[in-house]
XYZ file of C-alpha atoms in Angstrom:
103
model
C 19.089 -43.287 32.847
C 19.426 -40.073 31.768
C 18.070 -37.971 28.874
C 19.769 -35.045 27.413
C 18.357 -33.071 24.716
C 20.117 -30.182 23.282
C 17.943 -27.393 22.047
C 19.655 -24.728 19.364
C 17.734 -21.544 18.239
C 16.392 -21.866 14.375
C 17.842 -19.876 11.782
C 15.146 -18.779 8.953
C 17.034 -16.908 6.135
C 16.012 -13.264 5.084
C 13.443 -12.940 2.529
C 14.644 -13.231 -0.618
C 18.352 -14.229 0.584
C 17.783 -18.087 0.690
C 20.644 -20.666 -0.345
C 19.649 -20.068 -3.680
C 18.790 -16.524 -4.574
C 17.381 -17.567 -8.000
C 14.755 -20.369 -6.601
C 13.711 -17.385 -3.989
C 13.446 -15.086 -6.731
C 10.921 -17.367 -8.953
C 9.085 -17.625 -5.661
C 8.026 -14.246 -5.170
C 7.571 -13.865 -8.908
C 5.048 -16.329 -8.341
C 3.131 -13.702 -6.523
C 3.647 -10.492 -8.556
C 0.569 -10.719 -10.378
C -1.735 -11.374 -6.989
C -4.224 -8.468 -6.687
C -4.402 -6.498 -3.510
C -6.727 -4.121 -2.165
C -4.708 -1.200 -1.276
C -6.809 1.959 0.707
C -5.656 5.147 1.511
C -7.364 6.450 4.547
C -7.091 10.312 4.977
C -9.203 9.959 8.418
C -12.608 9.017 9.993
C -15.446 10.739 11.513
C -18.180 8.676 13.566
C -21.624 9.723 13.283
C -25.639 8.375 13.615
C -27.599 7.361 11.010
C -30.002 10.560 10.977
C -26.706 12.499 10.713
C -25.410 10.572 7.329
C -29.290 10.682 5.696
C -29.167 14.755 6.712
C -25.831 14.946 3.903
C -26.319 16.791 0.797
C -24.069 18.394 -1.834
C -21.655 20.746 -0.423
C -22.201 19.041 3.440
C -18.533 19.157 5.295
C -17.162 16.369 7.400
C -14.680 17.244 9.483
C -12.523 14.266 10.504
C -10.148 13.468 13.091
C -6.674 14.145 11.593
C -5.163 17.860 11.351
C -4.282 19.168 7.670
C -1.257 18.256 6.517
C -1.043 14.988 8.860
C 0.253 11.890 7.197
C -2.531 9.499 6.134
C -2.630 5.615 6.780
C -1.913 3.030 4.037
C -3.509 0.037 4.225
C -3.097 -3.703 2.495
C -6.290 -5.728 2.635
C -7.242 -3.869 5.264
C -4.171 -4.060 7.341
C -2.089 -1.137 8.613
C 1.267 -1.222 6.789
C 2.417 2.044 6.400
C 2.259 6.097 6.451
C 2.634 8.890 4.378
C 2.124 12.396 2.719
C -0.213 13.549 0.486
C 1.014 14.286 -2.901
C -0.092 16.026 -5.957
C 1.216 14.379 -9.450
C 0.260 16.072 -12.622
C -3.815 17.192 -11.234
C -4.109 13.657 -9.570
C -3.248 12.824 -5.978
C -0.929 10.537 -4.758
C 0.972 8.907 -1.689
C 4.867 9.050 -0.742
C 5.010 6.668 1.471
C 7.171 7.873 4.676
C 6.739 5.230 6.854
C 6.752 1.136 6.811
C 5.052 0.149 10.097
C 7.156 -2.612 11.538
C 5.025 -6.200 11.996
C 5.496 -7.792 15.340
């Protein structure tokens, strides 16, 4: 007796484009008020505890990025985008220049 099985690839609807777009929109609306921690990382530096304890007012930390380099945008600790630092009415902001593709 031979058993023949046919396997077909699964096709998923694009996010926001289900059979009923209104239903998908309501599903996403449920997440609209969920709080997320968004962090913008200008750069980093490694230092010893001794170096950290020796910091005082006016100390300068040399970061691992050049002036004008893109900053990293993290959501809940996960790297999601890059952007440029901008000034908006005397406050700092980030203009997103690249959304990082997920694997």
